[in-house]
């Protein structure tokens, strides 16, 4: 990407095609699932649009697509993007306390028994993990803790972290109770998504299902959060954009029975211009993070700092921006025929999911800055002479 942010022909093509899918099949999926009462039923109604979705390309291309879809219909969009987030892999919940020395560690465990691994434990909020029929997804990447003696001997908690692949055939080959949905979660936003509470009980998987052996899982998991952090930033931009568009449309259609349009009122104009500036700044940060993570400059630590910064800054800004739009519109924003309540319900989860900003993302930034080799501006200008 050139510094002036001109998109490539491929990126422009994606930018042109994504709105048609968002306003067409994606929005139609919402019209269908909103007729259903329960969230897990709404999730199943998204299956047709899920089959139509096409993914691939660079991280920046993915960010462009995410923004376009989130600006129209976040819930069905997350069901589509959640597969990518789950297979990065990130079938994990909570903060990083399980990596503290002396802590009990990750609750989901894997034990080597004969010629197979045996899974036990529970997960919650793992998007799409139960599949369309709630009998288990076609493929799960399960982050777990090896409880075999060789992994348990180390005082380094990361030495026992591994990632196992669980496919639907594995679940079928086990007892019926080996994989169960304990309960479906109803959420304030993203009301057609599935992130249920699930339980693994002596679920056996073959030896060949090891994606990351003990000792390598934590590093892979951390890197997966870096990529998905950029996409959460793009989700935030999509929500902010939708809030701006809705507030602008309100201003053009309602003067509150005054002598001049709302856009000529300083208070309203100031709020709206602030929303626009935050949205543009967050988009620029998201695009920079996507480009830098894949292309540099700097080493991986320098490049991932942009991803962490983008996720924290954009998702924190998103809730504030939506509230500014609500304050600008006033009491009419509380009407259900306006999108603001739905936008706020969606925005509030962005700082706390996919690696919470306080528990995970800021801690990763803290670790980077604390390193003796930390080079603050390497990801902008390349390594400094003192660190090269």
Short mmCIF file of C-alpha atoms in Angstrom, two decimals, residues 15-221:
data_model
loop_
_atom_site.label_atom_id
_atom_site.label_comp_id
_atom_site.label_asym_id
_atom_site.label_seq_id
_atom_site.Cartn_x
_atom_site.Cartn_y
_atom_site.Cartn_z
CA UNK A 15 -14.43 -2.68 -2.02
CA UNK A 16 -16.91 -2.47 -4.91
CA UNK A 17 -18.24 -6.04 -4.60
CA UNK A 18 -18.61 -6.32 -0.81
CA UNK A 19 -21.47 -3.81 -0.41
CA UNK A 20 -23.62 -5.75 -2.90
CA UNK A 21 -23.24 -8.93 -0.86
CA UNK A 22 -23.82 -7.02 2.39
CA UNK A 23 -26.97 -5.23 1.25
CA UNK A 24 -28.25 -8.31 -0.62
CA UNK A 25 -27.80 -11.85 0.79
CA UNK A 26 -26.40 -10.71 4.14
CA UNK A 27 -29.21 -8.26 4.87
CA UNK A 28 -31.80 -10.76 3.63
CA UNK A 29 -30.45 -13.26 6.13
CA UNK A 30 -31.25 -10.79 8.92
CA UNK A 31 -34.81 -10.42 7.65
CA UNK A 32 -35.13 -14.20 7.91
CA UNK A 33 -33.55 -14.80 11.29
CA UNK A 34 -35.34 -11.89 13.01
CA UNK A 35 -38.59 -13.87 12.63
CA UNK A 36 -37.19 -16.45 15.08
CA UNK A 37 -37.14 -16.01 18.85
CA UNK A 38 -34.09 -17.89 20.10
CA UNK A 39 -30.51 -17.01 19.21
CA UNK A 40 -29.48 -20.57 18.38
CA UNK A 41 -32.41 -20.83 15.96
CA UNK A 42 -31.35 -17.55 14.36
CA UNK A 43 -27.84 -18.93 13.99
CA UNK A 44 -29.12 -21.91 12.04
CA UNK A 45 -31.04 -19.57 9.74
CA UNK A 46 -27.72 -18.05 8.64
CA UNK A 47 -26.59 -21.25 6.97
CA UNK A 48 -27.68 -20.29 3.42
CA UNK A 49 -25.78 -16.98 3.45
CA UNK A 50 -22.77 -18.69 5.02
CA UNK A 51 -22.60 -21.01 2.02
CA UNK A 52 -22.63 -18.02 -0.35
CA UNK A 53 -19.73 -16.24 1.33
CA UNK A 54 -16.29 -16.33 -0.24
CA UNK A 55 -13.11 -15.57 1.71
CA UNK A 56 -9.42 -15.29 0.95
CA UNK A 57 -6.81 -12.75 -0.03
CA UNK A 58 -4.54 -10.51 2.02
CA UNK A 59 -5.22 -9.26 5.52
CA UNK A 60 -5.96 -5.80 4.15
CA UNK A 61 -8.46 -7.23 1.67
CA UNK A 62 -10.12 -9.08 4.55
CA UNK A 63 -10.28 -5.86 6.57
CA UNK A 64 -11.99 -4.04 3.68
CA UNK A 65 -14.56 -6.84 3.42
CA UNK A 66 -15.18 -6.93 7.17
CA UNK A 67 -15.86 -3.19 7.33
CA UNK A 68 -18.36 -3.32 4.47
CA UNK A 69 -20.27 -6.24 5.96
CA UNK A 70 -20.24 -4.96 9.53
CA UNK A 71 -21.62 -1.61 8.42
CA UNK A 72 -24.75 -3.44 7.24
CA UNK A 73 -25.28 -6.65 9.25
CA UNK A 74 -22.75 -7.53 11.98
CA UNK A 75 -24.43 -10.65 13.37
CA UNK A 76 -24.58 -12.79 10.24
CA UNK A 77 -21.18 -11.38 9.27
CA UNK A 78 -19.59 -12.65 12.49
CA UNK A 79 -20.91 -16.15 11.81
CA UNK A 80 -19.00 -16.03 8.51
CA UNK A 81 -15.83 -14.45 9.87
CA UNK A 82 -15.95 -16.51 13.06
CA UNK A 83 -14.86 -19.59 11.13
CA UNK A 84 -11.67 -17.83 10.15
CA UNK A 85 -11.09 -16.64 13.71
CA UNK A 86 -11.75 -20.13 15.07
CA UNK A 87 -9.40 -21.86 12.66
CA UNK A 88 -6.50 -19.48 13.20
CA UNK A 89 -6.83 -21.12 15.92
CA UNK A 90 -8.60 -19.43 18.85
CA UNK A 91 -10.99 -21.84 20.55
CA UNK A 92 -10.15 -20.16 23.83
CA UNK A 93 -11.86 -17.86 26.31
CA UNK A 94 -10.90 -15.69 29.24
CA UNK A 95 -7.82 -13.67 30.12
CA UNK A 96 -4.23 -14.88 30.12
CA UNK A 97 -4.14 -15.81 33.84
CA UNK A 98 -3.75 -19.46 32.84
CA UNK A 99 -0.18 -18.65 31.74
CA UNK A 100 0.90 -17.41 35.17
CA UNK A 101 3.45 -19.52 36.98
CA UNK A 102 1.83 -21.34 39.88
CA UNK A 103 -1.69 -20.96 38.48
CA UNK A 104 -3.89 -24.04 37.92
CA UNK A 105 -3.60 -23.53 34.18
CA UNK A 106 -6.02 -23.99 31.31
CA UNK A 107 -9.12 -25.91 32.41
CA UNK A 108 -9.52 -27.96 29.22
CA UNK A 109 -7.00 -30.80 29.35
CA UNK A 110 -5.61 -33.45 27.03
CA UNK A 111 -4.08 -36.69 28.26
CA UNK A 112 -2.11 -39.16 26.17
CA UNK A 113 -3.59 -42.62 26.66
CA UNK A 114 -2.10 -45.45 24.62
CA UNK A 115 -2.33 -44.23 21.03
CA UNK A 116 -4.79 -41.35 21.40
CA UNK A 117 -5.41 -38.04 23.12
CA UNK A 118 -8.34 -37.76 25.53
CA UNK A 119 -9.99 -34.35 25.94
CA UNK A 120 -11.81 -33.18 29.06
CA UNK A 121 -13.09 -29.75 29.98
CA UNK A 122 -15.45 -26.99 28.99
CA UNK A 123 -15.45 -23.98 26.66
CA UNK A 124 -17.72 -21.00 26.29
CA UNK A 125 -18.01 -18.23 23.66
CA UNK A 126 -16.13 -20.28 21.05
CA UNK A 127 -17.88 -19.05 17.90
CA UNK A 128 -19.44 -21.75 15.70
CA UNK A 129 -17.81 -24.57 17.70
CA UNK A 130 -20.99 -26.65 17.95
CA UNK A 131 -21.72 -26.62 14.22
CA UNK A 132 -25.07 -26.14 12.52
CA UNK A 133 -26.67 -29.14 14.21
CA UNK A 134 -25.02 -28.45 17.61
CA UNK A 135 -23.38 -31.86 17.50
CA UNK A 136 -19.94 -30.39 16.89
CA UNK A 137 -18.44 -28.35 14.05
CA UNK A 138 -16.87 -30.08 11.05
CA UNK A 139 -13.49 -28.95 12.39
CA UNK A 140 -12.52 -27.48 15.76
CA UNK A 141 -9.11 -26.21 16.89
CA UNK A 142 -9.15 -26.82 20.62
CA UNK A 143 -6.58 -25.09 22.81
CA UNK A 144 -5.87 -27.32 25.79
CA UNK A 145 -3.32 -28.21 28.46
CA UNK A 146 -1.40 -31.45 28.31
CA UNK A 147 -1.44 -33.21 31.67
CA UNK A 148 1.18 -35.76 30.74
CA UNK A 149 4.19 -35.91 33.09
CA UNK A 150 6.73 -34.64 30.55
CA UNK A 151 4.76 -31.42 30.04
CA UNK A 152 3.86 -31.04 33.71
CA UNK A 153 7.48 -31.17 34.91
CA UNK A 154 8.29 -27.70 33.55
CA UNK A 155 7.55 -24.62 35.65
CA UNK A 156 6.83 -22.74 32.42
CA UNK A 157 3.03 -22.81 31.89
CA UNK A 158 3.45 -22.52 28.11
CA UNK A 159 5.26 -25.88 28.04
CA UNK A 160 1.97 -27.74 28.42
CA UNK A 161 -0.19 -25.71 25.99
CA UNK A 162 -1.14 -27.60 22.83
CA UNK A 163 -3.78 -27.44 20.10
CA UNK A 164 -5.80 -30.47 19.03
CA UNK A 165 -7.96 -30.83 15.94
CA UNK A 166 -11.39 -32.32 16.54
CA UNK A 167 -13.44 -33.26 13.49
CA UNK A 168 -17.05 -34.38 13.36
CA UNK A 169 -16.02 -37.98 12.62
CA UNK A 170 -14.08 -38.05 15.90
CA UNK A 171 -17.17 -36.97 17.80
CA UNK A 172 -19.32 -39.57 16.06
CA UNK A 173 -16.82 -42.30 16.95
CA UNK A 174 -17.06 -41.45 20.67
CA UNK A 175 -19.85 -41.95 23.20
CA UNK A 176 -22.85 -39.63 22.73
CA UNK A 177 -21.92 -37.66 25.84
CA UNK A 178 -18.32 -37.05 24.76
CA UNK A 179 -19.31 -33.71 23.23
CA UNK A 180 -22.32 -31.84 24.53
CA UNK A 181 -23.77 -28.35 24.34
CA UNK A 182 -24.43 -27.45 27.97
CA UNK A 183 -26.41 -24.34 27.09
CA UNK A 184 -26.87 -21.77 24.36
CA UNK A 185 -25.89 -18.22 25.23
CA UNK A 186 -28.20 -15.31 24.47
CA UNK A 187 -26.25 -12.09 23.97
CA UNK A 188 -27.09 -8.39 23.88
CA UNK A 189 -25.73 -7.99 20.36
CA UNK A 190 -24.84 -10.37 17.52
CA UNK A 191 -28.15 -12.09 18.16
CA UNK A 192 -27.81 -14.72 15.45
CA UNK A 193 -24.37 -15.98 16.48
CA UNK A 194 -23.53 -19.22 18.24
CA UNK A 195 -20.90 -19.30 20.96
CA UNK A 196 -22.35 -21.93 23.29
CA UNK A 197 -21.13 -23.46 26.51
CA UNK A 198 -19.79 -26.88 25.48
CA UNK A 199 -18.30 -29.80 27.37
CA UNK A 200 -15.74 -32.45 26.33
CA UNK A 201 -15.96 -35.65 28.38
CA UNK A 202 -13.29 -38.27 27.66
CA UNK A 203 -13.40 -37.34 23.98
CA UNK A 204 -10.76 -39.45 22.21
CA UNK A 205 -8.97 -38.14 19.13
CA UNK A 206 -6.23 -39.85 17.09
CA UNK A 207 -2.55 -39.07 17.57
CA UNK A 208 -2.45 -37.46 14.14
CA UNK A 209 -4.88 -34.74 15.25
CA UNK A 210 -2.17 -32.74 16.99
CA UNK A 211 -1.93 -29.36 15.30
CA UNK A 212 0.54 -27.93 17.81
CA UNK A 213 2.31 -30.27 20.26
CA UNK A 214 2.80 -29.30 23.91
CA UNK A 215 5.07 -26.29 24.23
CA UNK A 216 4.20 -24.76 20.84
CA UNK A 217 0.50 -23.96 21.23
CA UNK A 218 0.81 -20.71 23.20
CA UNK A 219 2.98 -18.98 20.57
CA UNK A 220 0.66 -19.99 17.72
CA UNK A 221 -2.36 -18.84 19.70
#
